[in-house]
């Protein structure tokens, strides 16, 4: 907000974008936020083999939730407002690791993060693994990410360059394959491929129809 030369490669675009930012075409999709908890505490989040809805967990108030002080989009922001008395909101300079450490030390029971965030933790802490549990209220929600830069002459130039670069990358099957592996190595790839096709490709003008690309096959 205070600089003319700042960019971020992964931003959710609100319905009413802030005037100090200019957004690229969408280039990212992924899984929605998940509950992140200790693998040892898994049974607290399931009932009869089904995930307990987040609202129900917060209503019961038996498990402690802490989240970073940043927007997580709708409907999570609405849920947080509804149950703010049952949620601890913390500032963090190392979002993810700080909260995972709190879980590991038993200070909190769970947080909300993207599934990819736990990969590095689990590699370093094989005896204290974390798990990502789907949030029932986000079952059909897949976030769409943009690059965003300061709304300045430099920011406009960078965004135009980014749009051009991704038009090339999105026609490269190796890029798509590696991106999907990064997002969610275990499953969901068919859904993510379709989501990429439906929500990302239609913003670009390829030299050939997108339906002929290997991603769509």
PDB file of C-alpha atoms in Angstrom:
ATOM      1  CA  UNK A   1       0.000   0.000   0.000  1.00  0.00           C
ATOM      2  CA  UNK A   2       2.913   2.344   0.695  1.00  0.00           C
ATOM      3  CA  UNK A   3       5.268   1.516  -2.166  1.00  0.00           C
ATOM      4  CA  UNK A   4       5.242   1.834  -5.939  1.00  0.00           C
ATOM      5  CA  UNK A   5       7.376  -1.206  -6.723  1.00  0.00           C
ATOM      6  CA  UNK A   6       5.910  -4.121  -4.760  1.00  0.00           C
ATOM      7  CA  UNK A   7       4.561  -7.380  -6.183  1.00  0.00           C
ATOM      8  CA  UNK A   8       3.162 -10.612  -4.757  1.00  0.00           C
ATOM      9  CA  UNK A   9       2.709 -13.728  -6.865  1.00  0.00           C
ATOM     10  CA  UNK A  10      -0.170 -15.264  -4.930  1.00  0.00           C
ATOM     11  CA  UNK A  11      -3.123 -13.008  -4.171  1.00  0.00           C
ATOM     12  CA  UNK A  12      -6.859 -13.638  -3.955  1.00  0.00           C
ATOM     13  CA  UNK A  13      -8.705 -10.947  -5.905  1.00  0.00           C
ATOM     14  CA  UNK A  14     -11.648  -9.507  -3.942  1.00  0.00           C
ATOM     15  CA  UNK A  15     -14.911  -8.483  -5.575  1.00  0.00           C
ATOM     16  CA  UNK A  16     -13.956  -4.846  -5.031  1.00  0.00           C
ATOM     17  CA  UNK A  17     -10.168  -4.691  -5.570  1.00  0.00           C
ATOM     18  CA  UNK A  18      -8.172  -2.072  -3.707  1.00  0.00           C
ATOM     19  CA  UNK A  19      -7.162   0.833  -5.997  1.00  0.00           C
ATOM     20  CA  UNK A  20      -3.478   0.625  -4.998  1.00  0.00           C
ATOM     21  CA  UNK A  21      -3.124  -2.838  -6.597  1.00  0.00           C
ATOM     22  CA  UNK A  22      -3.220  -4.067 -10.175  1.00  0.00           C
ATOM     23  CA  UNK A  23      -3.858  -7.776 -10.755  1.00  0.00           C
ATOM     24  CA  UNK A  24      -2.596 -10.161 -13.417  1.00  0.00           C
ATOM     25  CA  UNK A  25      -4.783 -12.720 -15.100  1.00  0.00           C
ATOM     26  CA  UNK A  26      -5.320 -15.708 -12.794  1.00  0.00           C
ATOM     27  CA  UNK A  27      -2.499 -18.231 -12.941  1.00  0.00           C
ATOM     28  CA  UNK A  28      -2.981 -20.346  -9.803  1.00  0.00           C
ATOM     29  CA  UNK A  29      -5.593 -22.678  -8.488  1.00  0.00           C
ATOM     30  CA  UNK A  30      -5.351 -25.051  -5.616  1.00  0.00           C
ATOM     31  CA  UNK A  31      -6.980 -26.794  -2.752  1.00  0.00           C
ATOM     32  CA  UNK A  32      -9.028 -24.819  -0.260  1.00  0.00           C
ATOM     33  CA  UNK A  33      -7.794 -24.185   3.262  1.00  0.00           C
ATOM     34  CA  UNK A  34      -7.763 -27.244   5.526  1.00  0.00           C
ATOM     35  CA  UNK A  35      -7.737 -27.855   9.255  1.00  0.00           C
ATOM     36  CA  UNK A  36      -4.167 -28.669  10.304  1.00  0.00           C
ATOM     37  CA  UNK A  37      -3.757 -30.761  13.431  1.00  0.00           C
ATOM     38  CA  UNK A  38      -1.492 -33.383  14.941  1.00  0.00           C
ATOM     39  CA  UNK A  39      -1.836 -36.804  13.366  1.00  0.00           C
ATOM     40  CA  UNK A  40      -2.227 -38.152  16.909  1.00  0.00           C
ATOM     41  CA  UNK A  41      -5.357 -36.011  17.406  1.00  0.00           C
ATOM     42  CA  UNK A  42      -7.084 -37.127  14.219  1.00  0.00           C
ATOM     43  CA  UNK A  43     -10.026 -38.798  15.974  1.00  0.00           C
ATOM     44  CA  UNK A  44     -11.121 -35.467  17.500  1.00  0.00           C
ATOM     45  CA  UNK A  45     -12.037 -34.169  14.037  1.00  0.00           C
ATOM     46  CA  UNK A  46     -14.029 -37.127  12.728  1.00  0.00           C
ATOM     47  CA  UNK A  47     -17.328 -38.712  13.696  1.00  0.00           C
ATOM     48  CA  UNK A  48     -18.399 -42.044  12.205  1.00  0.00           C
ATOM     49  CA  UNK A  49     -15.687 -41.655   9.580  1.00  0.00           C
ATOM     50  CA  UNK A  50     -16.881 -38.194   8.467  1.00  0.00           C
ATOM     51  CA  UNK A  51     -15.245 -34.833   9.072  1.00  0.00           C
ATOM     52  CA  UNK A  52     -16.965 -32.736  11.735  1.00  0.00           C
ATOM     53  CA  UNK A  53     -17.944 -29.322  10.268  1.00  0.00           C
ATOM     54  CA  UNK A  54     -15.795 -26.391  11.416  1.00  0.00           C
ATOM     55  CA  UNK A  55     -18.826 -24.546  12.795  1.00  0.00           C
ATOM     56  CA  UNK A  56     -19.655 -27.559  14.955  1.00  0.00           C
ATOM     57  CA  UNK A  57     -16.083 -27.740  16.288  1.00  0.00           C
ATOM     58  CA  UNK A  58     -16.188 -24.054  17.185  1.00  0.00           C
ATOM     59  CA  UNK A  59     -19.673 -24.305  18.687  1.00  0.00           C
ATOM     60  CA  UNK A  60     -18.540 -27.113  20.997  1.00  0.00           C
ATOM     61  CA  UNK A  61     -15.473 -25.096  22.041  1.00  0.00           C
ATOM     62  CA  UNK A  62     -13.633 -28.195  23.239  1.00  0.00           C
ATOM     63  CA  UNK A  63     -10.653 -27.759  20.890  1.00  0.00           C
ATOM     64  CA  UNK A  64      -8.543 -24.600  20.690  1.00  0.00           C
ATOM     65  CA  UNK A  65      -8.153 -22.953  17.290  1.00  0.00           C
ATOM     66  CA  UNK A  66      -5.572 -20.287  16.491  1.00  0.00           C
ATOM     67  CA  UNK A  67      -5.240 -18.577  13.108  1.00  0.00           C
ATOM     68  CA  UNK A  68      -2.964 -15.898  11.638  1.00  0.00           C
ATOM     69  CA  UNK A  69      -4.227 -12.335  11.390  1.00  0.00           C
ATOM     70  CA  UNK A  70      -4.863 -12.365   7.657  1.00  0.00           C
ATOM     71  CA  UNK A  71      -7.906 -12.712   5.468  1.00  0.00           C
ATOM     72  CA  UNK A  72      -8.769 -16.257   4.426  1.00  0.00           C
ATOM     73  CA  UNK A  73     -11.620 -15.327   2.133  1.00  0.00           C
ATOM     74  CA  UNK A  74     -15.268 -16.213   2.276  1.00  0.00           C
ATOM     75  CA  UNK A  75     -16.803 -18.239   3.876  1.00  0.00           C
ATOM     76  CA  UNK A  76     -13.977 -18.672   6.431  1.00  0.00           C
ATOM     77  CA  UNK A  77     -13.897 -14.984   7.343  1.00  0.00           C
ATOM     78  CA  UNK A  78     -17.647 -15.126   8.013  1.00  0.00           C
ATOM     79  CA  UNK A  79     -17.237 -18.201  10.231  1.00  0.00           C
ATOM     80  CA  UNK A  80     -14.413 -16.514  12.165  1.00  0.00           C
ATOM     81  CA  UNK A  81     -16.614 -13.470  12.823  1.00  0.00           C
ATOM     82  CA  UNK A  82     -19.458 -15.689  13.969  1.00  0.00           C
ATOM     83  CA  UNK A  83     -17.285 -17.554  16.484  1.00  0.00           C
ATOM     84  CA  UNK A  84     -14.599 -14.962  17.218  1.00  0.00           C
ATOM     85  CA  UNK A  85     -14.892 -15.557  20.969  1.00  0.00           C
ATOM     86  CA  UNK A  86     -13.685 -19.151  20.426  1.00  0.00           C
ATOM     87  CA  UNK A  87     -10.720 -18.300  18.195  1.00  0.00           C
ATOM     88  CA  UNK A  88      -7.261 -16.982  19.014  1.00  0.00           C
ATOM     89  CA  UNK A  89      -5.905 -14.663  16.299  1.00  0.00           C
ATOM     90  CA  UNK A  90      -2.140 -14.198  16.363  1.00  0.00           C
ATOM     91  CA  UNK A  91       0.395 -12.045  14.578  1.00  0.00           C
ATOM     92  CA  UNK A  92       3.196 -14.137  13.107  1.00  0.00           C
ATOM     93  CA  UNK A  93       6.364 -13.421  11.178  1.00  0.00           C
ATOM     94  CA  UNK A  94       6.634 -17.070  10.151  1.00  0.00           C
ATOM     95  CA  UNK A  95       3.057 -18.084   9.347  1.00  0.00           C
ATOM     96  CA  UNK A  96       2.715 -21.838   9.315  1.00  0.00           C
ATOM     97  CA  UNK A  97       5.769 -22.914  11.285  1.00  0.00           C
ATOM     98  CA  UNK A  98       4.861 -20.777  14.311  1.00  0.00           C
ATOM     99  CA  UNK A  99       1.387 -22.297  14.463  1.00  0.00           C
ATOM    100  CA  UNK A 100       2.632 -25.825  13.784  1.00  0.00           C
ATOM    101  CA  UNK A 101       5.055 -25.430  16.687  1.00  0.00           C
ATOM    102  CA  UNK A 102       2.166 -24.402  18.949  1.00  0.00           C
ATOM    103  CA  UNK A 103       0.300 -27.570  17.932  1.00  0.00           C
ATOM    104  CA  UNK A 104       3.417 -29.659  18.524  1.00  0.00           C
ATOM    105  CA  UNK A 105       3.842 -28.201  22.023  1.00  0.00           C
ATOM    106  CA  UNK A 106       0.167 -28.683  22.879  1.00  0.00           C
ATOM    107  CA  UNK A 107      -0.529 -24.940  23.141  1.00  0.00           C
ATOM    108  CA  UNK A 108      -3.326 -25.142  20.552  1.00  0.00           C
ATOM    109  CA  UNK A 109      -5.227 -28.046  18.996  1.00  0.00           C
ATOM    110  CA  UNK A 110      -5.442 -26.874  15.400  1.00  0.00           C
ATOM    111  CA  UNK A 111      -5.000 -24.076  12.900  1.00  0.00           C
ATOM    112  CA  UNK A 112      -6.195 -23.352   9.353  1.00  0.00           C
ATOM    113  CA  UNK A 113      -3.738 -23.561   6.455  1.00  0.00           C
ATOM    114  CA  UNK A 114      -3.226 -24.891   2.928  1.00  0.00           C
ATOM    115  CA  UNK A 115      -2.296 -28.601   2.754  1.00  0.00           C
ATOM    116  CA  UNK A 116       1.023 -27.854   1.048  1.00  0.00           C
ATOM    117  CA  UNK A 117       2.204 -25.926   4.106  1.00  0.00           C
ATOM    118  CA  UNK A 118       2.714 -29.101   6.170  1.00  0.00           C
ATOM    119  CA  UNK A 119       4.995 -30.900   3.691  1.00  0.00           C
ATOM    120  CA  UNK A 120       8.266 -29.398   4.943  1.00  0.00           C
ATOM    121  CA  UNK A 121       7.254 -29.744   8.588  1.00  0.00           C
ATOM    122  CA  UNK A 122       6.525 -33.460   8.169  1.00  0.00           C
ATOM    123  CA  UNK A 123       9.866 -34.062   6.466  1.00  0.00           C
ATOM    124  CA  UNK A 124      11.717 -32.449   9.379  1.00  0.00           C
ATOM    125  CA  UNK A 125       9.473 -33.901  12.108  1.00  0.00           C
ATOM    126  CA  UNK A 126       8.692 -37.493  11.055  1.00  0.00           C
ATOM    127  CA  UNK A 127       7.737 -38.445  14.620  1.00  0.00           C
ATOM    128  CA  UNK A 128       5.384 -35.495  15.116  1.00  0.00           C
ATOM    129  CA  UNK A 129       3.526 -35.369  11.821  1.00  0.00           C
ATOM    130  CA  UNK A 130       0.677 -33.019  11.051  1.00  0.00           C
ATOM    131  CA  UNK A 131      -2.339 -33.858   8.920  1.00  0.00           C
ATOM    132  CA  UNK A 132      -4.556 -31.707   6.700  1.00  0.00           C
ATOM    133  CA  UNK A 133      -8.278 -32.327   7.256  1.00  0.00           C
ATOM    134  CA  UNK A 134     -10.845 -31.028   4.727  1.00  0.00           C
ATOM    135  CA  UNK A 135     -13.179 -28.295   5.962  1.00  0.00           C
ATOM    136  CA  UNK A 136     -16.761 -29.304   5.238  1.00  0.00           C
ATOM    137  CA  UNK A 137     -17.853 -25.710   4.614  1.00  0.00           C
ATOM    138  CA  UNK A 138     -15.221 -25.384   1.845  1.00  0.00           C
ATOM    139  CA  UNK A 139     -15.950 -28.692   0.120  1.00  0.00           C
ATOM    140  CA  UNK A 140     -16.563 -27.188  -3.327  1.00  0.00           C
ATOM    141  CA  UNK A 141     -14.352 -24.092  -3.026  1.00  0.00           C
ATOM    142  CA  UNK A 142     -11.097 -23.831  -4.959  1.00  0.00           C
ATOM    143  CA  UNK A 143      -9.155 -20.565  -4.595  1.00  0.00           C
ATOM    144  CA  UNK A 144      -7.987 -18.669  -7.673  1.00  0.00           C
ATOM    145  CA  UNK A 145      -4.671 -16.828  -7.397  1.00  0.00           C
ATOM    146  CA  UNK A 146      -3.329 -13.799  -9.238  1.00  0.00           C
ATOM    147  CA  UNK A 147      -0.100 -11.890  -9.214  1.00  0.00           C
ATOM    148  CA  UNK A 148      -0.619  -8.372  -7.874  1.00  0.00           C
ATOM    149  CA  UNK A 149       1.622  -5.332  -8.103  1.00  0.00           C
ATOM    150  CA  UNK A 150       1.554  -1.713  -7.064  1.00  0.00           C
ATOM    151  CA  UNK A 151      -0.713   0.281  -9.345  1.00  0.00           C
ATOM    152  CA  UNK A 152       2.155   2.222 -10.900  1.00  0.00           C
ATOM    153  CA  UNK A 153       3.966   2.399 -14.227  1.00  0.00           C
ATOM    154  CA  UNK A 154       6.404  -0.286 -13.069  1.00  0.00           C
ATOM    155  CA  UNK A 155       3.611  -2.439 -11.633  1.00  0.00           C
ATOM    156  CA  UNK A 156       1.685  -2.320 -14.913  1.00  0.00           C
ATOM    157  CA  UNK A 157       4.791  -3.364 -16.849  1.00  0.00           C
ATOM    158  CA  UNK A 158       5.481  -6.294 -14.517  1.00  0.00           C
ATOM    159  CA  UNK A 159       1.872  -7.503 -14.682  1.00  0.00           C
ATOM    160  CA  UNK A 160       1.928  -7.397 -18.483  1.00  0.00           C
ATOM    161  CA  UNK A 161       5.160  -9.421 -18.485  1.00  0.00           C
ATOM    162  CA  UNK A 162       3.646 -11.929 -16.055  1.00  0.00           C
ATOM    163  CA  UNK A 163       0.553 -12.381 -18.225  1.00  0.00           C
ATOM    164  CA  UNK A 164       2.759 -13.065 -21.250  1.00  0.00           C
ATOM    165  CA  UNK A 165       4.968 -15.516 -19.325  1.00  0.00           C
ATOM    166  CA  UNK A 166       2.034 -17.531 -18.036  1.00  0.00           C
ATOM    167  CA  UNK A 167       0.474 -17.741 -21.472  1.00  0.00           C
ATOM    168  CA  UNK A 168       3.630 -19.637 -22.443  1.00  0.00           C
ATOM    169  CA  UNK A 169       3.866 -21.709 -19.253  1.00  0.00           C
ATOM    170  CA  UNK A 170       0.246 -22.848 -19.367  1.00  0.00           C
ATOM    171  CA  UNK A 171       0.950 -24.622 -22.651  1.00  0.00           C
ATOM    172  CA  UNK A 172       3.751 -26.641 -21.033  1.00  0.00           C
ATOM    173  CA  UNK A 173       2.634 -30.002 -19.644  1.00  0.00           C
ATOM    174  CA  UNK A 174       5.751 -30.307 -17.446  1.00  0.00           C
ATOM    175  CA  UNK A 175       4.827 -27.065 -15.705  1.00  0.00           C
ATOM    176  CA  UNK A 176       1.276 -28.266 -15.027  1.00  0.00           C
ATOM    177  CA  UNK A 177       2.438 -31.682 -13.783  1.00  0.00           C
ATOM    178  CA  UNK A 178       4.965 -30.190 -11.353  1.00  0.00           C
ATOM    179  CA  UNK A 179       2.482 -27.601 -10.151  1.00  0.00           C
ATOM    180  CA  UNK A 180      -0.100 -30.276  -9.349  1.00  0.00           C
ATOM    181  CA  UNK A 181       2.506 -32.338  -7.492  1.00  0.00           C
ATOM    182  CA  UNK A 182       3.404 -29.275  -5.434  1.00  0.00           C
ATOM    183  CA  UNK A 183      -0.229 -28.551  -4.626  1.00  0.00           C
ATOM    184  CA  UNK A 184      -1.336 -31.960  -3.479  1.00  0.00           C
ATOM    185  CA  UNK A 185       0.918 -34.961  -4.050  1.00  0.00           C
ATOM    186  CA  UNK A 186      -1.537 -37.611  -2.886  1.00  0.00           C
ATOM    187  CA  UNK A 187      -4.850 -37.043  -4.675  1.00  0.00           C
ATOM    188  CA  UNK A 188      -7.299 -34.487  -6.030  1.00  0.00           C
ATOM    189  CA  UNK A 189      -5.351 -34.165  -9.292  1.00  0.00           C
ATOM    190  CA  UNK A 190      -8.315 -34.906 -11.598  1.00  0.00           C
ATOM    191  CA  UNK A 191     -10.399 -32.235  -9.842  1.00  0.00           C
ATOM    192  CA  UNK A 192      -7.532 -29.746  -9.861  1.00  0.00           C
ATOM    193  CA  UNK A 193      -6.897 -30.326 -13.559  1.00  0.00           C
ATOM    194  CA  UNK A 194     -10.526 -29.638 -14.317  1.00  0.00           C
ATOM    195  CA  UNK A 195     -10.501 -26.572 -12.080  1.00  0.00           C
ATOM    196  CA  UNK A 196      -7.397 -25.281 -13.868  1.00  0.00           C
ATOM    197  CA  UNK A 197      -9.120 -25.802 -17.206  1.00  0.00           C
ATOM    198  CA  UNK A 198     -12.374 -24.130 -16.145  1.00  0.00           C
ATOM    199  CA  UNK A 199     -11.083 -21.164 -14.172  1.00  0.00           C
ATOM    200  CA  UNK A 200      -7.617 -20.335 -15.536  1.00  0.00           C
ATOM    201  CA  UNK A 201      -7.432 -21.213 -19.224  1.00  0.00           C
ATOM    202  CA  UNK A 202     -10.437 -19.154 -20.266  1.00  0.00           C
ATOM    203  CA  UNK A 203      -8.589 -15.936 -19.355  1.00  0.00           C
ATOM    204  CA  UNK A 204      -5.856 -16.462 -21.943  1.00  0.00           C
ATOM    205  CA  UNK A 205      -5.771 -16.209 -25.733  1.00  0.00           C
ATOM    206  CA  UNK A 206      -3.664 -19.064 -27.024  1.00  0.00           C
ATOM    207  CA  UNK A 207      -2.409 -19.403 -30.568  1.00  0.00           C
ATOM    208  CA  UNK A 208      -4.456 -22.617 -30.726  1.00  0.00           C
ATOM    209  CA  UNK A 209      -7.664 -23.520 -28.851  1.00  0.00           C
ATOM    210  CA  UNK A 210      -7.040 -24.496 -25.221  1.00  0.00           C
ATOM    211  CA  UNK A 211      -9.006 -27.712 -25.715  1.00  0.00           C
ATOM    212  CA  UNK A 212      -6.148 -29.059 -27.897  1.00  0.00           C
ATOM    213  CA  UNK A 213      -3.576 -28.670 -25.113  1.00  0.00           C
ATOM    214  CA  UNK A 214      -2.361 -31.717 -23.252  1.00  0.00           C
ATOM    215  CA  UNK A 215      -3.877 -30.383 -20.010  1.00  0.00           C
ATOM    216  CA  UNK A 216      -7.369 -30.760 -21.421  1.00  0.00           C
ATOM    217  CA  UNK A 217      -6.835 -34.284 -22.724  1.00  0.00           C
TER     218      UNK A 217
END
